[in-house]
Coordinates of C-alpha atoms (C1' of nucleotides) in Angstrom, one line a residue:
Chain A
M256 CA -22.6 -1.9 10.8
S257 CA -19.7 0.5 10.9
R258 CA -16.4 -0.9 9.7
T259 CA -13.1 0.1 11.1
F260 CA -10.1 1.3 9.2
Y261 CA -6.6 1.7 10.6
V262 CA -3.9 3.6 8.6
T263 CA -0.4 4.7 9.7
T264 CA 2.5 6.8 8.6
P265 CA 6.0 5.9 9.8
I266 CA 7.0 7.6 13.0
Y267 CA 9.4 10.3 12.0
Y268 CA 12.9 10.5 13.4
V269 CA 13.4 13.6 15.5
N270 CA 17.0 14.0 14.3
D271 CA 15.5 15.3 11.1
V272 CA 13.3 18.3 10.4
P273 CA 10.1 17.9 8.4
H274 CA 10.5 18.0 4.6
I275 CA 8.4 17.2 1.6
G276 CA 8.9 13.5 1.9
H277 CA 7.4 13.4 5.4
A278 CA 4.5 15.6 4.2
Y279 CA 3.9 13.3 1.2
T280 CA 3.4 10.1 3.3
T281 CA 1.3 11.9 5.9
L282 CA -0.9 13.6 3.3
A283 CA -1.5 10.3 1.6
A284 CA -2.6 8.8 4.9
D285 CA -4.8 11.8 5.5
V286 CA -6.6 11.5 2.2
I287 CA -7.3 7.8 2.8
A288 CA -8.4 8.5 6.3
R289 CA -10.7 11.3 5.3
Y290 CA -12.2 9.2 2.5
K291 CA -12.8 6.2 4.7
R292 CA -14.5 8.4 7.3
L293 CA -16.7 9.8 4.6
K294 CA -17.6 6.2 3.7
G295 CA -18.8 5.6 7.2
N296 CA -15.8 3.8 8.6
E297 CA -14.5 4.3 12.1
V298 CA -11.0 5.4 11.3
F299 CA -7.8 5.4 13.4
F300 CA -5.1 7.4 11.7
L301 CA -1.8 7.2 13.5
T302 CA 1.4 9.3 13.0
G303 CA 4.1 10.2 15.5
T304 CA 7.8 10.5 16.2
D305 CA 10.7 8.1 16.8
E306 CA 12.8 9.7 19.5
H307 CA 15.3 7.1 20.7
G308 CA 18.7 6.1 19.4
Q309 CA 22.3 7.1 19.4
K310 CA 22.0 9.9 16.9
V311 CA 19.4 11.8 19.0
E312 CA 21.5 11.2 22.1
K313 CA 24.6 12.7 20.4
A314 CA 22.7 15.6 18.7
A315 CA 21.3 16.5 22.0
N316 CA 24.7 16.4 23.7
A317 CA 26.1 18.6 21.0
A318 CA 23.2 21.1 21.5
G319 CA 23.7 21.1 25.3
E320 CA 20.2 19.7 26.0
T321 CA 18.7 16.4 27.0
P322 CA 17.5 14.1 24.3
L323 CA 13.9 14.6 25.5
E324 CA 14.3 18.4 25.2
L325 CA 15.5 18.0 21.7
A326 CA 12.6 15.7 20.9
D327 CA 10.1 18.1 22.4
R328 CA 11.3 20.8 20.2
V329 CA 11.2 18.9 17.0
V330 CA 7.9 17.2 17.8
K331 CA 6.3 20.7 17.9
R332 CA 7.6 21.3 14.4
F333 CA 6.0 18.2 13.0
Q334 CA 2.7 18.8 14.8
A335 CA 2.6 22.4 13.6
L336 CA 3.2 21.3 10.1
W337 CA 0.4 18.7 10.2
E338 CA -2.0 21.3 11.5
K339 CA -1.0 23.6 8.7
L340 CA -1.6 20.9 6.2
D341 CA -5.0 19.9 7.7
V342 CA -3.8 16.5 8.6
S343 CA -6.6 14.8 10.6
Y344 CA -4.6 12.3 12.6
T345 CA -6.4 10.4 15.4
D346 CA -3.3 9.9 17.6
F347 CA 0.2 11.1 17.7
I348 CA 2.6 8.6 19.3
R349 CA 6.0 9.5 20.7
T350 CA 8.3 6.6 21.5
T351 CA 9.3 8.3 24.7
Q352 CA 5.8 8.0 26.1
E353 CA 5.1 5.5 28.9
R354 CA 2.4 3.7 26.9
H355 CA 4.9 3.0 24.2
K356 CA 7.8 2.0 26.5
N357 CA 5.5 -0.4 28.4
G358 CA 4.2 -2.0 25.2
V359 CA 7.7 -2.5 23.8
S360 CA 9.0 -4.0 27.1
H361 CA 6.0 -6.3 27.1
L362 CA 6.6 -7.4 23.5
F363 CA 10.3 -8.0 24.1
A364 CA 9.7 -9.9 27.3
Q365 CA 7.1 -12.1 25.6
V366 CA 9.3 -13.0 22.7
L367 CA 12.2 -13.6 25.0
A368 CA 10.2 -15.8 27.3
Q369 CA 9.2 -18.1 24.4
G370 CA 12.7 -18.4 23.3
D371 CA 12.8 -16.4 20.1
I372 CA 15.2 -13.9 21.6
Y373 CA 18.6 -15.1 22.9
L374 CA 21.8 -13.5 24.1
G375 CA 24.7 -13.7 21.8
E376 CA 27.6 -11.7 20.4
Y377 CA 27.4 -9.0 17.8
E378 CA 30.5 -8.5 15.7
D379 CA 31.1 -5.7 13.2
W380 CA 33.3 -2.8 12.3
Y381 CA 33.3 -0.2 15.0
C382 CA 34.3 3.5 14.7
T383 CA 35.3 4.5 18.2
P384 CA 35.1 8.3 17.9
C385 CA 31.6 8.0 16.3
E386 CA 30.6 5.1 18.6
T387 CA 28.9 3.5 15.7
F388 CA 28.9 0.0 14.2
W389 CA 29.1 -0.4 10.5
T390 CA 28.7 -3.4 8.3
E391 CA 31.6 -4.3 6.0
T392 CA 29.8 -3.1 2.9
Q393 CA 29.1 0.3 4.4
L394 CA 32.7 1.0 5.0
I395 CA 34.7 3.1 2.6
D396 CA 38.2 1.6 2.3
Y397 CA 37.7 0.2 5.8
K398 CA 37.2 3.6 7.1
C399 CA 34.1 5.1 8.8
P400 CA 31.7 6.5 6.2
D401 CA 30.8 9.3 8.6
C402 CA 34.2 10.6 9.7
N403 CA 36.6 8.7 7.5
R404 CA 38.7 7.5 10.4
P405 CA 39.9 3.9 10.7
T406 CA 37.5 1.3 12.1
E407 CA 38.1 -1.9 14.0
K408 CA 36.4 -5.2 14.2
L409 CA 34.7 -5.4 17.6
K410 CA 32.4 -7.7 19.5
E411 CA 29.6 -6.6 21.6
E412 CA 27.1 -8.7 23.6
S413 CA 23.7 -8.4 22.0
Y414 CA 20.3 -10.0 22.1
F415 CA 19.2 -11.6 18.9
F416 CA 15.8 -12.2 17.4
R417 CA 15.4 -15.6 15.7
M418 CA 14.3 -14.1 12.4
S419 CA 15.7 -17.0 10.5
K420 CA 13.0 -19.2 12.1
Y421 CA 10.3 -17.3 10.4
Q422 CA 11.7 -17.2 6.9
E423 CA 9.4 -19.9 5.3
Q424 CA 6.4 -18.7 7.2
L425 CA 6.9 -15.1 5.9
L426 CA 7.6 -16.2 2.4
A427 CA 4.4 -18.3 2.4
H428 CA 2.4 -15.3 3.7
I429 CA 3.8 -13.0 1.1
E430 CA 3.0 -15.4 -1.7
A431 CA -0.4 -16.1 -0.4
N432 CA -1.3 -12.4 -0.2
P433 CA -0.4 -10.6 -3.4
D434 CA -1.5 -7.3 -2.0
F435 CA 0.5 -7.5 1.2
I436 CA 3.5 -5.7 -0.1
Q437 CA 3.0 -3.0 -2.8
P438 CA 3.8 -1.9 -5.3
K439 CA 4.5 -5.1 -7.1
S440 CA 8.1 -4.2 -8.0
K441 CA 9.0 -3.8 -4.4
R442 CA 7.2 -7.0 -3.5
N443 CA 9.5 -8.9 -5.9
E444 CA 12.5 -7.3 -4.3
I445 CA 11.4 -8.4 -0.8
I446 CA 10.6 -12.0 -2.0
A447 CA 14.1 -12.1 -3.5
F448 CA 15.6 -10.8 -0.3
V449 CA 13.8 -13.3 1.9
K450 CA 14.7 -16.2 -0.4
E451 CA 18.3 -15.4 0.0
G452 CA 17.9 -16.3 3.6
L453 CA 17.1 -14.4 6.8
R454 CA 19.7 -14.1 9.5
D455 CA 19.0 -13.6 13.1
L456 CA 18.7 -9.9 13.9
S457 CA 20.7 -8.1 16.6
I458 CA 18.0 -6.3 18.6
S459 CA 19.9 -4.7 21.5
R460 CA 22.9 -2.3 22.0
T461 CA 25.2 -1.6 24.9
S462 CA 27.0 1.3 23.3
F463 CA 24.5 4.0 24.2
K464 CA 21.8 4.6 26.7
W465 CA 19.0 6.6 25.0
G466 CA 16.4 4.0 24.5
I467 CA 14.2 1.4 26.2
P468 CA 16.1 -0.9 28.4
V469 CA 15.9 -4.7 27.8
P470 CA 13.6 -6.1 30.5
G471 CA 15.8 -7.8 33.1
N472 CA 19.1 -6.6 31.7
E473 CA 19.4 -2.8 31.9
R474 CA 22.9 -2.8 30.4
H475 CA 21.1 -3.3 27.1
V476 CA 19.0 -0.9 25.2
I477 CA 16.4 -2.3 22.7
Y478 CA 17.4 -1.8 19.1
V479 CA 15.8 1.2 17.6
W480 CA 13.8 -0.7 14.9
F481 CA 12.3 -3.1 17.4
D482 CA 11.4 -0.1 19.5
A483 CA 10.0 2.0 16.6
L484 CA 8.0 -0.6 14.7
A485 CA 6.1 -1.5 17.8
N486 CA 4.5 1.9 17.8
Y487 CA 1.9 0.6 15.5
I488 CA 0.5 -1.5 18.3
T489 CA 1.5 0.3 21.4
A490 CA -0.5 3.3 20.2
L491 CA -3.5 1.1 20.2
G492 CA -2.9 0.1 23.8
Y493 CA -1.1 -3.2 23.2
P494 CA -1.1 -5.6 24.9
D495 CA -4.6 -4.7 26.2
Q496 CA -7.0 -6.3 23.8
S497 CA -10.1 -4.7 25.3
G498 CA -9.7 -1.3 23.7
N499 CA -8.4 0.0 20.4
F500 CA -5.9 -2.8 19.9
G501 CA -8.7 -5.4 19.7
K502 CA -10.7 -3.1 17.6
F503 CA -8.3 -1.9 15.0
W504 CA -5.5 -4.5 14.7
P505 CA -4.5 -5.7 12.2
V506 CA -3.8 -2.5 10.5
D507 CA -5.3 -1.9 7.0
A508 CA -2.4 0.0 5.6
H509 CA 1.1 1.0 6.6
L510 CA 2.2 3.8 4.3
I511 CA 5.9 4.2 4.1
G512 CA 8.8 5.5 2.0
K513 CA 10.6 2.9 0.0
D514 CA 13.8 3.3 2.0
I515 CA 12.2 1.6 5.0
L516 CA 10.4 -1.2 3.2
R517 CA 12.5 -4.0 4.5
F518 CA 11.9 -3.1 8.1
H519 CA 8.2 -3.1 7.5
A520 CA 7.9 -6.0 5.1
V521 CA 10.4 -8.4 6.8
Y522 CA 11.4 -7.4 10.3
W523 CA 8.0 -6.2 11.5
P524 CA 6.0 -9.2 10.2
T525 CA 8.4 -11.6 11.8
F526 CA 8.2 -9.8 15.1
L527 CA 4.5 -10.1 14.9
M528 CA 4.6 -13.8 14.0
A529 CA 6.8 -14.4 17.0
A530 CA 4.3 -12.6 19.2
G531 CA 1.5 -14.5 17.7
L532 CA -0.2 -11.4 16.3
P533 CA -1.9 -11.0 13.0
L534 CA 0.1 -9.3 10.2
P535 CA -0.7 -6.0 8.6
R536 CA -3.1 -6.2 5.7
K537 CA -1.0 -4.0 3.5
V538 CA 2.4 -2.3 3.4
F539 CA 2.7 0.2 0.7
A540 CA 6.0 1.8 -0.2
H541 CA 5.8 5.0 -2.1
G542 CA 8.6 6.7 -4.1
W543 CA 11.0 9.5 -3.6
W544 CA 10.7 13.1 -4.6
T545 CA 13.5 14.8 -6.4
V546 CA 13.6 18.5 -6.6
E547 CA 14.0 20.3 -9.9
G548 CA 15.4 17.1 -11.2
Q549 CA 18.0 16.7 -8.4
K550 CA 18.1 14.4 -5.5
M551 CA 17.1 16.1 -2.3
S552 CA 20.0 16.5 0.1
K553 CA 21.2 18.7 2.9
S554 CA 24.5 19.3 1.1
L555 CA 22.7 20.5 -2.0
Q556 CA 20.6 22.7 0.2
N557 CA 17.6 21.9 -2.0
V558 CA 15.4 20.3 0.7
V559 CA 11.9 21.6 0.1
E560 CA 10.5 23.1 3.2
P561 CA 6.8 22.4 3.3
N562 CA 6.0 25.5 5.4
M563 CA 7.3 27.7 2.7
L564 CA 5.2 26.0 0.0
I565 CA 2.1 26.2 2.1
D566 CA 2.6 29.9 2.7
K567 CA 3.1 30.5 -0.9
Y568 CA 0.6 28.3 -2.6
G569 CA -1.8 27.2 0.1
A570 CA -2.2 23.8 1.8
D571 CA -4.8 22.5 -0.7
A572 CA -2.7 23.3 -3.7
V573 CA 0.2 21.5 -2.2
R574 CA -2.0 18.5 -1.2
Y575 CA -3.4 18.3 -4.7
F576 CA -0.1 18.6 -6.4
L577 CA 1.7 15.9 -4.4
L578 CA -1.0 13.4 -4.9
R579 CA -1.9 14.2 -8.5
E580 CA 1.5 14.6 -10.1
V581 CA 2.9 11.2 -9.5
P582 CA 1.4 7.7 -9.2
F583 CA 1.8 6.6 -5.6
G584 CA 4.6 4.1 -5.6
L585 CA 6.8 5.8 -8.2
D586 CA 9.4 8.5 -7.9
G587 CA 8.5 12.0 -8.8
D588 CA 10.0 15.3 -9.4
F589 CA 8.9 18.4 -7.5
S590 CA 9.4 21.8 -9.3
H591 CA 7.8 25.2 -8.9
T592 CA 6.9 25.4 -12.5
A593 CA 5.1 22.0 -12.4
L594 CA 3.2 23.1 -9.3
V595 CA 2.2 26.4 -10.7
H596 CA 1.2 24.7 -13.9
R597 CA -1.1 22.3 -12.0
I598 CA -2.6 25.1 -10.0
N599 CA -3.3 27.2 -13.1
S600 CA -4.6 24.5 -15.5
D601 CA -6.2 22.0 -13.2
L602 CA -7.4 24.0 -10.2
A603 CA -8.0 27.5 -11.6
N604 CA -9.0 26.8 -15.2
D605 CA -10.8 23.5 -15.0
L606 CA -12.1 23.2 -11.5
G607 CA -12.5 26.8 -10.2
N608 CA -13.7 28.2 -13.4
L609 CA -16.4 25.6 -13.8
L610 CA -17.8 26.6 -10.4
N611 CA -17.6 30.2 -11.3
R612 CA -19.4 30.1 -14.6
S613 CA -22.1 27.9 -13.3
T614 CA -22.8 29.8 -10.1
A615 CA -22.7 33.0 -12.0
M616 CA -25.3 31.8 -14.5
I617 CA -27.8 30.5 -12.0
N618 CA -27.6 33.9 -10.3
K619 CA -28.0 35.7 -13.5
Y620 CA -30.9 33.6 -14.7
F621 CA -32.6 32.4 -11.5
D622 CA -31.4 34.8 -8.8
G623 CA -29.4 31.9 -7.5
I624 CA -32.3 29.7 -6.8
V625 CA -32.1 26.0 -7.7
Q626 CA -35.1 25.0 -9.9
T627 CA -36.8 21.6 -9.9
P628 CA -35.2 19.8 -12.8
G629 CA -37.5 18.7 -15.7
P630 CA -37.0 15.5 -17.7
L631 CA -33.3 14.8 -18.4
S632 CA -32.3 14.9 -22.0
A633 CA -29.8 12.4 -23.4
L634 CA -27.0 14.9 -22.8
D635 CA -28.1 15.4 -19.2
Q636 CA -28.3 11.7 -18.6
A637 CA -24.9 11.0 -20.0
Y638 CA -23.5 13.6 -17.8
R639 CA -25.2 12.3 -14.8
A640 CA -24.1 8.7 -15.6
K641 CA -20.5 9.9 -15.9
T642 CA -20.8 11.6 -12.5
E643 CA -22.1 8.5 -11.0
A644 CA -19.5 6.3 -12.6
M645 CA -16.8 8.6 -11.1
V646 CA -18.0 7.8 -7.6
T647 CA -17.4 4.1 -8.2
Q648 CA -14.1 4.6 -9.9
V649 CA -12.7 6.8 -7.2
D650 CA -13.7 4.3 -4.6
A651 CA -11.9 1.5 -6.5
H652 CA -8.8 3.6 -7.1
L653 CA -8.6 4.7 -3.5
D654 CA -8.9 1.1 -2.3
E655 CA -5.7 0.6 -4.2
L656 CA -4.2 3.8 -2.9
A657 CA -4.1 5.0 -6.5
F658 CA -4.5 8.7 -5.5
S659 CA -3.4 10.1 -8.8
K660 CA -5.8 7.8 -10.8
A661 CA -8.7 8.8 -8.4
L662 CA -8.0 12.5 -9.1
Q663 CA -7.8 11.8 -12.9
A664 CA -11.2 10.2 -12.7
I665 CA -12.6 13.3 -11.0
W666 CA -11.0 15.6 -13.5
E667 CA -12.6 13.7 -16.4
V668 CA -16.0 14.7 -15.0
I669 CA -14.8 18.3 -14.4
S670 CA -13.8 18.4 -18.1
A671 CA -17.1 16.8 -19.0
G672 CA -18.8 19.5 -16.9
N673 CA -17.2 22.3 -18.9
K674 CA -18.1 20.6 -22.1
Y675 CA -21.7 20.0 -20.9
I676 CA -22.2 23.7 -20.4
D677 CA -20.7 24.5 -23.8
E678 CA -22.9 22.0 -25.6
S679 CA -26.1 23.0 -23.8
A680 CA -25.3 26.7 -24.2
P681 CA -27.4 28.1 -21.3
W682 CA -26.7 31.7 -22.4
A683 CA -28.6 31.0 -25.7
L684 CA -31.5 29.3 -23.9
A685 CA -31.8 32.3 -21.5
K686 CA -32.9 34.5 -24.4
D687 CA -36.0 32.3 -25.0
P688 CA -38.6 32.3 -22.1
A689 CA -40.1 29.0 -23.5
Q690 CA -36.8 27.3 -22.5
H691 CA -37.0 28.4 -18.9
E692 CA -37.5 24.9 -17.5
R693 CA -34.8 23.5 -19.8
L694 CA -32.4 26.1 -18.6
G695 CA -33.2 25.3 -14.9
T696 CA -32.5 21.6 -15.6
I697 CA -29.1 22.3 -17.0
M698 CA -28.2 24.5 -14.1
Y699 CA -29.3 21.7 -11.8
C700 CA -27.3 19.0 -13.5
S701 CA -24.2 21.2 -13.6
L702 CA -24.3 22.1 -9.9
E703 CA -25.4 18.7 -8.8
S704 CA -22.4 17.1 -10.5
Q705 CA -20.1 19.6 -8.9
R706 CA -21.7 19.0 -5.5
I707 CA -20.7 15.3 -5.8
I708 CA -17.3 16.2 -7.1
Y709 CA -16.6 18.4 -4.0
H710 CA -17.8 15.6 -1.8
L711 CA -15.0 13.4 -3.2
L712 CA -12.5 16.3 -3.2
A713 CA -13.1 16.9 0.5
A714 CA -10.6 14.1 1.1
F715 CA -8.0 15.7 -1.0
M716 CA -8.6 19.4 -0.5
P717 CA -10.7 19.8 2.7
K718 CA -10.7 23.6 2.8
T719 CA -11.5 24.1 -0.8
A720 CA -14.3 21.5 -0.7
T721 CA -15.9 23.2 2.3
K722 CA -15.7 26.5 0.6
A723 CA -17.1 25.3 -2.7
L724 CA -19.9 23.4 -1.0
S725 CA -20.8 26.5 1.0
Y726 CA -21.5 28.4 -2.2
L727 CA -24.0 25.6 -2.9
S728 CA -25.5 26.2 0.6
W729 CA -24.2 22.7 1.6
D730 CA -22.9 23.3 5.0
A731 CA -23.1 19.8 6.4
P732 CA -19.9 17.7 6.4
P733 CA -19.6 15.5 3.4
T734 CA -21.1 12.0 3.9
E735 CA -21.5 8.9 1.8
A736 CA -25.2 9.7 1.3
G737 CA -24.1 13.0 -0.2
L738 CA -22.4 11.1 -3.1
K739 CA -25.8 10.2 -4.5
W740 CA -27.3 12.2 -7.4
G741 CA -30.3 14.3 -6.3
G742 CA -29.0 15.7 -3.1
L743 CA -29.3 19.3 -4.3
A744 CA -32.8 20.5 -3.2
T745 CA -35.1 22.7 -5.2
G746 CA -35.1 26.3 -3.8
T747 CA -31.5 26.1 -2.5
K748 CA -29.8 29.4 -2.7
I749 CA -26.6 29.4 -4.7
T750 CA -24.0 32.1 -4.1
K751 CA -21.9 33.3 -7.0
A752 CA -18.4 31.9 -6.2
E753 CA -15.2 33.8 -5.8
P754 CA -12.3 32.2 -7.6
L755 CA -11.1 29.2 -5.6
F756 CA -7.6 29.3 -7.0
P757 CA -6.5 32.6 -8.5
R758 CA -4.3 32.1 -11.5
I759 CA -0.6 32.5 -10.7
E760 CA 1.3 34.5 -13.2
E761 CA 4.3 32.5 -14.3
G762 CA 7.6 34.3 -13.8
T763 CA 6.5 36.0 -10.5
R764 CA 8.2 33.2 -8.7
D765 CA 11.2 34.1 -6.6
Chain B
rG147 C1' 28.6 -10.4 -10.2
rG148 C1' 23.2 -12.4 -9.1
rC149 C1' 17.9 -11.3 -9.4
rG150 C1' 14.2 -7.9 -11.1
rG151 C1' 12.4 -3.7 -13.9
rU152 C1' 12.3 0.1 -17.6
rG153 C1' 13.2 2.0 -22.8
rU154 C1' 6.1 4.3 -26.9
rA155 C1' 4.6 11.7 -29.8
rG156 C1' 8.6 18.0 -27.8
rC157 C1' 7.5 16.6 -22.1
rU158 C1' 5.1 13.0 -18.5
rC159 C1' 3.1 8.6 -19.3
rA160 C1' -1.6 4.6 -20.8
rG161 C1' -1.5 0.5 -23.9
rC162 C1' -4.7 -6.5 -19.8
rU163 C1' -4.5 -12.5 -21.9
rG164 C1' -0.8 -10.6 -29.7
rG165 C1' -5.7 -8.6 -34.3
rU166 C1' -8.5 -3.2 -38.4
rU167 C1' -5.7 3.7 -39.7
rA168 C1' -0.8 3.3 -31.9
rG169 C1' -3.7 6.5 -27.3
rA170 C1' -4.3 10.4 -23.0
rG171 C1' -2.7 14.9 -20.5
rC172 C1' 0.5 19.0 -21.1
rA173 C1' 2.9 22.0 -24.9
rC174 C1' 2.1 24.0 -30.0
rA175 C1' -1.2 25.8 -34.3
rC176 C1' -5.9 27.0 -36.2
rG177 C1' -11.2 27.6 -35.5
rG178 C1' -15.7 28.5 -32.3
rC179 C1' -18.4 30.5 -28.0
rU180 C1' -19.1 34.5 -24.5
rC181 C1' -21.8 32.2 -18.8
rA182 C1' -16.8 32.3 -16.6
rU183 C1' -10.4 33.4 -13.1
rA184 C1' -7.9 36.0 -21.3
rU185 C1' -11.2 31.1 -18.7
rC186 C1' -14.2 27.0 -21.9
rC187 C1' -15.2 23.9 -26.4
rG188 C1' -13.6 21.8 -31.2
rU189 C1' -10.0 20.4 -34.9
rG190 C1' -5.0 19.4 -36.3
rU191 C1' 0.7 18.3 -36.5
rU192 C1' 4.8 15.3 -34.8
rG193 C1' 6.0 8.8 -33.4
rU194 C1' 11.9 3.8 -37.4
rC195 C1' 6.6 1.9 -30.4
rC196 C1' 15.7 1.5 -28.1
rG197 C1' 18.7 -1.7 -32.2
rG198 C1' 19.0 -6.7 -34.4
rG199 C1' 17.0 -11.6 -35.2
rG200 C1' 12.9 -15.0 -34.7
rU201 C1' 7.7 -17.3 -33.9
rU202 C1' 2.9 -16.1 -36.3
rC203 C1' -1.9 -15.1 -41.3
rG204 C1' -0.8 -10.9 -38.0
rA205 C1' 3.6 -8.1 -32.7
rG206 C1' 4.4 -2.0 -29.3
rU207 C1' 2.2 -6.6 -27.2
rC208 C1' 5.4 -13.4 -27.3
rC209 C1' 10.8 -15.7 -27.7
rC210 C1' 16.3 -14.9 -28.4
rU211 C1' 20.1 -11.3 -28.5
rG212 C1' 22.6 -6.5 -28.2
rC213 C1' 22.6 -1.5 -26.1
rA214 C1' 21.1 2.2 -22.4
rC215 C1' 19.1 3.5 -17.8
rC216 C1' 17.1 2.2 -12.9
rG217 C1' 16.1 -0.8 -8.4
rC218 C1' 17.2 -4.7 -4.9
rC219 C1' 21.0 -8.0 -3.2
rA220 C1' 26.2 -9.3 -2.9

RNA sequence: GGCGGUGUAGCUCAGCUGGUUAGAGCACACGGCUCAUAUCCGUGUUGUCCGGGGUUCGAGUCCCUGCACCGCCA
């Protein structure tokens, strides 16, 4: 009965340190993974690191260490960050692991054996000092874009993948599956790109050593993207069908940044076609974050360091902000004022305050004990219906990875919850003993709606949800059954809540 | 240069197959409540819906054109 769900982030290149962009993709994957688990799916959530390639080799040399030593160091930083952000990944793959190298070799050998990989010559502009090939369009005045020194046209022996062979098949698949590549604007770009014609792809290098050797020809190292993309199946144990690979492939969603869409929407599917494997169900390219209106870059020194944000605002606030502020798929701007604003108005005023006022009242009026609700008035029923509708809406939005819409739908009910209290005015009823049952019913509806809200929010803000639910004496982990109205039992002891998100005074920022 | 997209209140954006007085959130102003983290609720202001032309009984919504910005490709 249990369905499976497989979601991935890209594997992050160890030549870079974690920044807000990495955190964004990973958090999105975490939210969907947590939600699918709550819905009863068996979830496989994969993230990891890409550790091969010339840049890593050179950076390691420069630092006087081996590439693997460099990778070990950076991997720890990623893993520490994910822990800090409460990222619930199932597996963390490193491309230097044996399981991965074996899988990649197998994939390469198989495609080679069937004739879709052939040995040829790769010709492009080469910068000798940098030991790097550039395409003509990358050159600046025929000079190396990295070091500005002259380049020369050079030939290198290389293995090629017959990508051209799969052009029509890929196009047909994209057109037959409207949700395969998302968002739609990106899908159009890929269709246009494929229609212009796919050329065979160079998938090996002889100019450096730090990578997986081509089976049967150790002078060649497998091209970094062929190596990296395969992580999505090697982590499942490919080519062994008996375990996770048979169980979880094809993947339900590859979440990626828009800069690597072509690799995931063109290269990867054609590799899979050649290998006779099913294609991913969905590839979703999200947007970029600018920072205070400016493009993030090392030279501007405005790269947002997630650790600093978490220390300052807390993991859940960061998680909420990133997924609420911008529709998944569009670019967004990160700013401290926007973040503080979201914390104060959405989290402190709307969400937190609702929990506070309701838990305070039930303690004041009923010593914190949940009463058996009487008949629901029209007002109560409308509120309940809105809460129930939210559960369906959130489910639909999350199916489309529309995180921000899902949160909006939740916040509509939070707003309705504040309004509900206002309109039913419990403090007035409390003065009239004859209204005792009515008062208990209102408390019930308010808290029950919130209990369901925190079940949904558990995917987005796990710590906050756990804490809020504990005030409602709900200590079990959130489940799908918990999304149904009526879960709050008569006699439950409600604790008066401490503020979940204290307001942040504007202007106290550094 | 080719293909695609965008241009709607101060800000960020919704507005599907054209149909009465163009919406939401935030911000701002005023009013109300007091259970609550000076929180919550209500009301209200601002829009040549980028410019121009056209189709139509009727267009933010379709067509043409101009401008601006963005993306992909070259």
